[in-house]
Amino acid sequence: MDFEIIEEQNIKVILKDNNEEKASCECYYKNTPQDNGVQVGCIGNIEIKDYNYGVELLKKAEEVLKNKGITRIVGPMNGNTWKKYRTVKYTRGDNVFLLENVDPIEYNKIFQEAGFTEIYTYTSNKGLIQDAYKSEIIDMADENLKQENIVIRKFNKENAVQ
């Protein structure tokens, strides 16, 4: 197992085994935000072909960033939050939202095994509005719809009229 380090605007870290690429990522440290006066480095554009190489890749990326003087490292983040910037801890297997940037669920465990900890969490849950909010207005609207025999259902493209 060996690493190829390519330094351009960012630093690309490629982990190879028997000359075959197994995992790669980019390290961002220029023009990144500061947190309480400390420059933040980011690990992003992660591609792990074999789970067994993920932890080694992240540890090498952390080493590369520390060698540039970066002490606060976050990941996954592809430079900013307009691109992939989080891992998934749990899923029911539902499809992601349109344009949702989500890394494979295994990446969360890889980050944890490499020593990273959560700094923020986000929870998304599909359900009825009534399940999320108890409101007299929602109950009244629901009752009015029932009285008018109005049913709201999911769009079914097979029954759509063109």
Tab-separated table of C-alpha atoms in Angstrom:
chain	number	residue	atom	x	y	z
A	1	MET	CA	0.000	0.000	0.000
A	2	ASP	CA	1.361	3.413	-0.952
A	3	PHE	CA	0.127	6.976	-1.372
A	4	GLU	CA	0.389	9.351	-4.276
A	5	ILE	CA	0.162	13.012	-3.299
A	6	ILE	CA	-0.632	15.522	-6.034
A	7	GLU	CA	-0.395	19.140	-4.952
A	8	GLU	CA	-2.050	21.724	-7.164
A	9	GLN	CA	-4.649	24.222	-5.956
A	10	ASN	CA	-5.794	21.526	-3.517
A	11	ILE	CA	-3.993	18.363	-2.498
A	12	LYS	CA	-5.183	15.078	-3.948
A	13	VAL	CA	-4.384	11.977	-1.917
A	14	ILE	CA	-4.555	8.657	-3.750
A	15	LEU	CA	-4.166	5.352	-1.929
A	16	LYS	CA	-2.886	2.518	-4.119
A	17	ASP	CA	-2.359	-1.166	-3.468
A	18	ASN	CA	-0.335	-3.154	-5.989
A	19	ASN	CA	-0.399	-0.039	-8.182
A	20	GLU	CA	-4.229	-0.131	-8.280
A	21	GLU	CA	-6.139	2.908	-6.987
A	22	LYS	CA	-8.299	1.891	-4.002
A	23	ALA	CA	-9.328	5.255	-2.559
A	24	SER	CA	-8.807	8.978	-3.073
A	25	CYS	CA	-9.778	12.353	-1.682
A	26	GLU	CA	-8.919	16.026	-1.901
A	27	CYS	CA	-7.630	18.199	0.911
A	28	TYR	CA	-8.752	21.834	0.889
A	29	TYR	CA	-6.793	24.306	2.975
A	30	LYS	CA	-6.542	27.487	0.885
A	31	ASN	CA	-9.327	30.068	1.064
A	32	THR	CA	-11.304	27.984	3.542
A	33	PRO	CA	-13.306	29.489	6.399
A	34	GLN	CA	-11.956	30.206	9.840
A	35	ASP	CA	-13.544	29.022	13.055
A	36	ASN	CA	-12.759	31.287	16.015
A	37	GLY	CA	-9.630	32.505	14.233
A	38	VAL	CA	-8.441	28.986	13.326
A	39	GLN	CA	-8.105	28.043	9.645
A	40	VAL	CA	-10.312	25.062	8.751
A	41	GLY	CA	-9.145	22.306	6.420
A	42	CYS	CA	-11.602	20.107	4.566
A	43	ILE	CA	-11.431	16.553	3.271
A	44	GLY	CA	-13.716	16.046	0.291
A	45	ASN	CA	-14.239	14.453	-3.118
A	46	ILE	CA	-13.872	11.125	-1.380
A	47	GLU	CA	-14.003	7.988	-3.476
A	48	ILE	CA	-13.473	4.702	-1.692
A	49	LYS	CA	-13.580	1.615	-3.894
A	50	ASP	CA	-12.757	-0.747	-1.039
A	51	TYR	CA	-14.045	-0.025	2.478
A	52	ASN	CA	-10.892	-1.529	4.031
A	53	TYR	CA	-8.797	1.371	2.696
A	54	GLY	CA	-11.040	4.203	3.881
A	55	VAL	CA	-9.583	4.736	7.342
A	56	GLU	CA	-6.009	4.766	6.014
A	57	LEU	CA	-6.986	7.314	3.372
A	58	LEU	CA	-8.541	9.671	5.926
A	59	LYS	CA	-5.593	9.360	8.304
A	60	LYS	CA	-3.200	10.237	5.479
A	61	ALA	CA	-5.363	13.200	4.450
A	62	GLU	CA	-5.348	14.407	8.048
A	63	GLU	CA	-1.542	14.100	8.128
A	64	VAL	CA	-1.239	16.051	4.857
A	65	LEU	CA	-3.403	18.881	6.205
A	66	LYS	CA	-1.549	18.997	9.523
A	67	ASN	CA	1.717	19.307	7.582
A	68	LYS	CA	0.227	22.488	6.047
A	69	GLY	CA	-0.434	23.879	9.525
A	70	ILE	CA	-4.129	23.010	9.636
A	71	THR	CA	-5.308	21.889	13.060
A	72	ARG	CA	-9.090	21.960	12.582
A	73	ILE	CA	-10.168	19.435	9.946
A	74	VAL	CA	-13.716	18.659	8.823
A	75	GLY	CA	-15.123	16.235	6.333
A	76	PRO	CA	-16.625	15.273	4.146
A	77	MET	CA	-16.818	18.682	2.521
A	78	ASN	CA	-15.996	19.332	-1.091
A	79	GLY	CA	-14.826	22.872	-0.569
A	80	ASN	CA	-18.207	24.295	0.502
A	81	THR	CA	-21.733	23.313	1.468
A	82	TRP	CA	-23.068	23.707	-2.077
A	83	LYS	CA	-21.436	20.368	-2.810
A	84	LYS	CA	-21.280	17.103	-0.849
A	85	TYR	CA	-20.730	17.955	2.778
A	86	ARG	CA	-22.128	15.278	5.072
A	87	THR	CA	-22.439	11.595	5.731
A	88	VAL	CA	-25.551	9.566	6.445
A	89	LYS	CA	-25.768	7.615	9.722
A	90	TYR	CA	-29.111	5.934	9.149
A	91	THR	CA	-31.545	5.518	6.296
A	92	ARG	CA	-34.765	3.614	5.730
A	93	GLY	CA	-33.599	3.091	2.170
A	94	ASP	CA	-35.758	5.856	0.709
A	95	ASN	CA	-34.540	7.668	-2.382
A	96	VAL	CA	-32.721	10.907	-1.655
A	97	PHE	CA	-34.244	14.266	-2.541
A	98	LEU	CA	-33.602	15.697	-5.994
A	99	LEU	CA	-30.105	17.223	-6.136
A	100	GLU	CA	-29.279	15.887	-2.664
A	101	ASN	CA	-25.536	15.347	-2.296
A	102	VAL	CA	-25.059	12.305	-0.116
A	103	ASP	CA	-22.031	10.074	0.206
A	104	PRO	CA	-22.470	6.308	0.648
A	105	ILE	CA	-23.654	5.364	4.149
A	106	GLU	CA	-20.396	3.464	4.808
A	107	TYR	CA	-18.469	6.750	4.790
A	108	ASN	CA	-19.959	7.714	8.164
A	109	LYS	CA	-18.465	4.645	9.835
A	110	ILE	CA	-15.144	5.190	8.063
A	111	PHE	CA	-14.939	8.753	9.408
A	112	GLN	CA	-15.731	7.541	12.930
A	113	GLU	CA	-13.138	4.761	12.739
A	114	ALA	CA	-10.567	7.330	11.576
A	115	GLY	CA	-11.201	9.335	14.757
A	116	PHE	CA	-13.555	12.033	13.472
A	117	THR	CA	-16.525	13.081	15.594
A	118	GLU	CA	-19.779	14.807	14.697
A	119	ILE	CA	-19.882	18.564	14.978
A	120	TYR	CA	-23.428	18.969	13.669
A	121	THR	CA	-26.329	16.630	12.995
A	122	TYR	CA	-29.373	16.885	10.789
A	123	THR	CA	-32.483	14.735	10.814
A	124	SER	CA	-34.955	14.399	7.992
A	125	ASN	CA	-38.156	12.443	8.311
A	126	LYS	CA	-40.965	11.907	5.872
A	127	GLY	CA	-44.417	11.872	7.370
A	128	LEU	CA	-47.737	13.579	7.584
A	129	ILE	CA	-47.838	17.168	8.741
A	130	GLN	CA	-50.179	16.046	11.514
A	131	ASP	CA	-47.450	13.725	12.802
A	132	ALA	CA	-44.976	16.588	13.067
A	133	TYR	CA	-47.215	19.392	14.297
A	134	LYS	CA	-50.282	19.292	16.473
A	135	SER	CA	-52.454	22.191	15.422
A	136	GLU	CA	-56.122	23.045	15.647
A	137	ILE	CA	-55.929	24.744	12.222
A	138	ILE	CA	-54.514	21.604	10.573
A	139	ASP	CA	-57.270	19.515	12.181
A	140	MET	CA	-59.917	21.976	10.914
A	141	ALA	CA	-58.455	21.978	7.389
A	142	ASP	CA	-58.363	18.187	7.398
A	143	GLU	CA	-62.019	18.048	8.495
A	144	ASN	CA	-63.060	20.601	5.824
A	145	LEU	CA	-61.367	18.543	3.105
A	146	LYS	CA	-63.167	15.394	4.281
A	147	GLN	CA	-66.549	17.191	4.261
A	148	GLU	CA	-65.954	18.351	0.684
A	149	ASN	CA	-64.853	14.840	-0.335
A	150	ILE	CA	-61.441	16.144	-1.318
A	151	VAL	CA	-58.672	13.575	-1.161
A	152	ILE	CA	-55.015	14.543	-1.397
A	153	ARG	CA	-52.803	11.760	-2.652
A	154	LYS	CA	-49.411	11.257	-4.187
A	155	PHE	CA	-49.026	11.981	-7.900
A	156	ASN	CA	-49.404	8.851	-10.018
A	157	LYS	CA	-47.848	9.410	-13.436
A	158	GLU	CA	-49.546	6.301	-14.852
A	159	ASN	CA	-52.947	7.994	-14.374
A	160	ALA	CA	-51.863	11.419	-15.577
A	161	VAL	CA	-53.752	13.058	-18.405
A	162	GLN	CA	-51.647	14.765	-21.058
